[in-house]
Amino acid sequence: MSAQTPQFVELDGRVLPAARATISVFDRGLLYGDGLFETLRAYHGKPFTLDEHVARLQASARLLGIGFPRKAWRRSIEILLKRNHLDDAWVRITLTRGAGRPGPLPVGRQRPTVLITTGRLDPAIAPAQRRGVRVTLVAFSRSGFLGEHKVLGFLPSVLGKVIAKRHHTFEAIFVNGEGYLTEGTTSNIFLWQRGRLITPPVDGILPGLTRRLVIRAAAADGIPVAERPLAPHELREGDEAFLTSSLVEIVPIVGVDAQAIGDGEVGPRTRRLQDLYRQMVDQGLGRR
Amino acid sequence: MSAQTPQFVELDGRVLPAARATISVFDRGLLYGDGLFETLRAYHGKPFTLDEHVARLQASARLLGIGFPRKAWRRSIEILLKRNHLDDAWVRITLTRGAGRPGPLPVGRQRPTVLITTGRLDPAIAPAQRRGVRVTLVAFSRSGFLGEHKVLGFLPSVLGKVIAKRHHTFEAIFVNGEGYLTEGTTSNIFLWQRGRLITPPVDGILPGLTRRLVIRAAAADGIPVAERPLAPHELREGDEAFLTSSLVEIVPIVGVDAQAIGDGEVGPRTRRLQDLYRQMVDQGLGRR
């Protein structure tokens, strides 16, 4: 997600100037991280894989007992993008349990808070896709209980991003207590090993929608895909590797801190997947 | 923390009616759970162990790189309690990194958001202290990375409270991936075993200030205290057990769901600690 604060947001169904968009200090999203979010990408003013993002949000909301609004999401997002003069952009949906009586236990029935924000893409993404990036491994993770849900409590990712920035790398990759790579702070990770594509299983990590599209595209292209735990040395010794997320799409990893992966250049297998992904976007595939 | 929404809050140094206290939807506390909180108890309009709570908040803020305001906390809290006509009450301090540009990476220097809220104590606390309570074990936890910090992302505790409520018990106790009891959703846990007091070590769990006071009081009273992992069967087979937190002080546990602990009555050892704690409060001990 990038730089600029957008001019308008949609809050509880109303389009408002950002400066006037405020929530109660008793919103449970603020007080207890009692909510969820989704980040997706818009191309040409249209949200991509919106139905899948909304379905994931709704499934998590159901698990947490957070009310889910009936809402014309696509229409809201398209209107907001237009209002903000955005074409290719990030879109974030934030859903909280709403304001309520203080205390961790939700009492009574809250009206959920629904926020839609949009913004210009980080200009670092396009060169990252072309040239590849280096990543930093960090010895903690957001995995574990609720790790499969995009909950508001995102501090491990915030701290991972701070560490990556300090290392002048593009992304931090979490290493869990068992010593395995799990995911990036805002991405999933893939590795090429002797022609096979390997990615950690969705076990306490976020089931990324781009991850799912890449697995599907690879399988359709005849590439064997394995979901299994990945050790850090495998990443360092891999043939190629890459990150996926709705916002960065497919970003090749060419090094882990100072050490190169493979020959330190973007490899042909990852390029091929980038092309396939681009085709999916262009053809509107992945959209139901 | 209890029921009623207070009439006034202090937000960024200003006392405001609750209905007018709002924060930006770009506050990182909301968007990323990028902040911390403390909950403490006031007696006779005075916050108890305030210095210790502020010190814990400051230590966590330093670790997370969140700015820490210079502030006359005691004065602010006492004024707010008076304004809300509160005498014995809960007090919550919420500190976020503040509003900033969207994206998990904090960019530039944010002005932290500082919120103080207060309210009437849950009327269930006093009878719980007298008669004891039952607890429910839940097979997840908030422990792990950042578990020692009171971060805004509090969903495991929210869900634990929901489960305890469903079981008609007072509190849920987290059981971690290794099968050990860690802490309650908003409390620490202690067990009496053959005259010894046992509590889980501060290893990915919140280092409760009441926990610390109880350990100190027990040691001063000649009671052997061990900090070691506790298995669920030990709780069920224990002589006595209790919960601690700033708000509930010391609450005896007399059962795990349907099963009684000991004879199912509040035991003399826990009563003794309740008396000692009451003396500490009365004497203003534990306050530096």
mmCIF file of C-alpha atoms in Angstrom, chain A residues 1-6 9 11 18-19 21-37 63-66 90 92 94 96-97 100-106 115 117-118 139-142 145-146 151-159 161-163 165 178 185-186, chain B residues 1-6 9 11 18-19 21-37 63-66 90 92 94 96-97 100-106 115 117-118 139-142 145-146 151-159 161-163 165 178 185-186:
data_model
loop_
_atom_site.group_PDB
_atom_site.id
_atom_site.type_symbol
_atom_site.label_atom_id
_atom_site.label_comp_id
_atom_site.label_asym_id
_atom_site.label_seq_id
_atom_site.Cartn_x
_atom_site.Cartn_y
_atom_site.Cartn_z
ATOM 1 C CA MET A 1 0.000 0.000 0.000
ATOM 2 C CA SER A 2 1.410 3.321 -0.816
ATOM 3 C CA ALA A 3 2.167 6.746 -0.064
ATOM 4 C CA GLN A 4 -0.561 9.184 -0.578
ATOM 5 C CA THR A 5 -3.525 9.728 1.694
ATOM 6 C CA PRO A 6 -6.559 9.733 -0.556
ATOM 7 C CA VAL A 9 -13.062 7.641 1.711
ATOM 8 C CA LEU A 11 -17.303 5.331 5.787
ATOM 9 C CA ALA A 18 -10.565 12.055 4.438
ATOM 10 C CA ALA A 19 -10.122 14.864 6.949
ATOM 11 C CA ALA A 21 -13.764 10.711 8.259
ATOM 12 C CA THR A 22 -13.572 9.794 11.913
ATOM 13 C CA ILE A 23 -14.722 6.943 14.107
ATOM 14 C CA SER A 24 -15.688 6.780 17.754
ATOM 15 C CA VAL A 25 -12.882 6.150 20.230
ATOM 16 C CA PHE A 26 -15.145 3.323 21.449
ATOM 17 C CA ASP A 27 -14.913 1.506 18.137
ATOM 18 C CA ARG A 28 -13.808 -2.022 18.981
ATOM 19 C CA GLY A 29 -11.534 -2.005 15.952
ATOM 20 C CA LEU A 30 -9.412 0.567 17.729
ATOM 21 C CA LEU A 31 -9.753 -0.688 21.310
ATOM 22 C CA TYR A 32 -9.283 -4.430 20.691
ATOM 23 C CA GLY A 33 -8.245 -4.887 17.070
ATOM 24 C CA ASP A 34 -11.717 -6.410 16.807
ATOM 25 C CA GLY A 35 -12.044 -6.397 13.053
ATOM 26 C CA LEU A 36 -10.682 -7.448 9.695
ATOM 27 C CA PHE A 37 -9.384 -5.982 6.492
ATOM 28 C CA LEU A 63 -15.978 -16.988 12.464
ATOM 29 C CA LEU A 64 -15.455 -13.935 14.663
ATOM 30 C CA GLY A 65 -19.167 -13.218 14.994
ATOM 31 C CA ILE A 66 -18.826 -9.814 13.350
ATOM 32 C CA TRP A 90 -4.921 -0.079 -4.026
ATOM 33 C CA ARG A 92 -8.638 -1.416 1.338
ATOM 34 C CA THR A 94 -11.799 -2.328 6.816
ATOM 35 C CA THR A 96 -14.821 -3.690 12.588
ATOM 36 C CA ARG A 97 -17.346 -5.032 15.066
ATOM 37 C CA GLY A 100 -19.799 -0.776 21.887
ATOM 38 C CA ARG A 101 -19.659 -0.814 25.630
ATOM 39 C CA PRO A 102 -16.081 -0.963 26.919
ATOM 40 C CA GLY A 103 -14.618 -4.379 27.728
ATOM 41 C CA PRO A 104 -13.244 -7.199 25.571
ATOM 42 C CA LEU A 105 -16.543 -9.114 25.648
ATOM 43 C CA PRO A 106 -18.842 -7.807 22.908
ATOM 44 C CA LEU A 115 -14.505 1.737 5.767
ATOM 45 C CA THR A 117 -10.015 3.594 1.412
ATOM 46 C CA THR A 118 -8.076 3.827 -1.822
ATOM 47 C CA ALA A 139 12.850 -14.503 13.541
ATOM 48 C CA PHE A 140 9.211 -13.949 14.398
ATOM 49 C CA SER A 141 5.898 -14.310 12.631
ATOM 50 C CA ARG A 142 2.257 -13.381 12.578
ATOM 51 C CA PHE A 145 -3.993 -18.588 16.085
ATOM 52 C CA LEU A 146 -5.942 -16.318 13.713
ATOM 53 C CA VAL A 151 -7.260 -9.347 11.454
ATOM 54 C CA LEU A 152 -6.625 -5.701 12.263
ATOM 55 C CA GLY A 153 -3.849 -6.554 14.741
ATOM 56 C CA PHE A 154 -0.996 -6.348 12.251
ATOM 57 C CA LEU A 155 1.944 -5.367 14.449
ATOM 58 C CA PRO A 156 4.226 -8.260 13.459
ATOM 59 C CA SER A 157 3.939 -7.056 9.859
ATOM 60 C CA VAL A 158 4.498 -3.430 10.882
ATOM 61 C CA LEU A 159 7.687 -4.426 12.713
ATOM 62 C CA LYS A 161 8.406 -3.746 7.426
ATOM 63 C CA VAL A 162 10.456 -1.529 9.746
ATOM 64 C CA ILE A 163 13.256 -4.119 9.834
ATOM 65 C CA LYS A 165 13.404 -0.863 5.567
ATOM 66 C CA GLU A 178 10.030 -24.137 14.278
ATOM 67 C CA THR A 185 4.701 -9.295 6.064
ATOM 68 C CA THR A 186 2.172 -8.575 3.309
ATOM 69 C CA MET B 1 -13.713 -3.666 32.351
ATOM 70 C CA SER B 2 -17.341 -3.010 32.667
ATOM 71 C CA ALA B 3 -20.549 -2.023 31.343
ATOM 72 C CA GLN B 4 -21.162 1.655 31.176
ATOM 73 C CA THR B 5 -19.776 3.984 28.579
ATOM 74 C CA PRO B 6 -18.355 6.961 30.453
ATOM 75 C CA VAL B 9 -12.910 10.894 27.934
ATOM 76 C CA LEU B 11 -8.281 12.507 23.947
ATOM 77 C CA ALA B 18 -17.674 10.587 24.737
ATOM 78 C CA ALA B 19 -20.008 11.185 21.807
ATOM 79 C CA ALA B 21 -14.446 11.866 20.914
ATOM 80 C CA THR B 22 -13.415 10.572 17.520
ATOM 81 C CA ILE B 23 -10.177 9.669 15.778
ATOM 82 C CA SER B 24 -9.157 9.707 12.152
ATOM 83 C CA VAL B 25 -9.891 6.581 10.126
ATOM 84 C CA PHE B 26 -6.182 6.796 9.227
ATOM 85 C CA ASP B 27 -5.127 6.262 12.823
ATOM 86 C CA ARG B 28 -2.682 3.357 12.749
ATOM 87 C CA GLY B 29 -4.216 2.025 15.943
ATOM 88 C CA LEU B 30 -7.350 1.246 13.943
ATOM 89 C CA LEU B 31 -5.746 0.233 10.636
ATOM 90 C CA TYR B 32 -2.931 -1.983 11.974
ATOM 91 C CA GLY B 33 -3.481 -2.418 15.717
ATOM 92 C CA ASP B 34 -0.351 -0.256 15.888
ATOM 93 C CA GLY B 35 -0.553 0.715 19.533
ATOM 94 C CA LEU B 36 -0.770 -0.364 23.143
ATOM 95 C CA PHE B 37 -3.030 -0.093 26.135
ATOM 96 C CA LEU B 63 10.353 -1.367 21.654
ATOM 97 C CA LEU B 64 7.739 -0.637 18.989
ATOM 98 C CA GLY B 65 9.172 2.784 18.174
ATOM 99 C CA ILE B 66 5.968 4.554 19.175
ATOM 100 C CA TRP B 90 -11.438 1.157 35.799
ATOM 101 C CA ARG B 92 -7.756 2.588 30.415
ATOM 102 C CA THR B 94 -4.745 3.760 24.900
ATOM 103 C CA THR B 96 -1.385 4.514 19.203
ATOM 104 C CA ARG B 97 1.341 5.477 16.774
ATOM 105 C CA GLY B 100 -0.210 8.496 9.078
ATOM 106 C CA ARG B 101 0.131 7.650 5.443
ATOM 107 C CA PRO B 102 -1.553 4.345 4.575
ATOM 108 C CA GLY B 103 0.607 1.224 4.541
ATOM 109 C CA PRO B 104 2.012 -0.985 7.307
ATOM 110 C CA LEU B 105 5.404 0.774 7.246
ATOM 111 C CA PRO B 106 5.275 3.858 9.448
ATOM 112 C CA LEU B 115 -6.785 8.318 24.912
ATOM 113 C CA THR B 117 -11.203 6.323 29.288
ATOM 114 C CA THR B 118 -12.762 5.409 32.607
ATOM 115 C CA ALA B 139 -7.156 -24.398 23.055
ATOM 116 C CA PHE B 140 -5.564 -21.213 21.744
ATOM 117 C CA SER B 141 -3.668 -18.299 23.221
ATOM 118 C CA ARG B 142 -2.486 -14.757 22.736
ATOM 119 C CA PHE B 145 5.588 -12.879 19.621
ATOM 120 C CA LEU B 146 4.498 -9.637 21.327
ATOM 121 C CA VAL B 151 -0.844 -4.525 22.126
ATOM 122 C CA LEU B 152 -4.159 -3.316 20.707
ATOM 123 C CA GLY B 153 -4.685 -6.530 18.724
ATOM 124 C CA PHE B 154 -6.645 -8.351 21.418
ATOM 125 C CA LEU B 155 -8.830 -10.710 19.386
ATOM 126 C CA PRO B 156 -7.742 -13.937 21.125
ATOM 127 C CA SER B 157 -8.960 -12.406 24.393
ATOM 128 C CA VAL B 158 -12.182 -11.193 22.784
ATOM 129 C CA LEU B 159 -12.880 -14.715 21.499
ATOM 130 C CA LYS B 161 -14.371 -13.992 26.610
ATOM 131 C CA VAL B 162 -17.095 -14.984 24.152
ATOM 132 C CA ILE B 163 -16.419 -18.682 24.816
ATOM 133 C CA LYS B 165 -19.659 -16.347 28.414
ATOM 134 C CA GLU B 178 2.494 -27.158 23.840
ATOM 135 C CA THR B 185 -7.882 -13.506 28.590
ATOM 136 C CA THR B 186 -7.395 -10.517 30.898
#
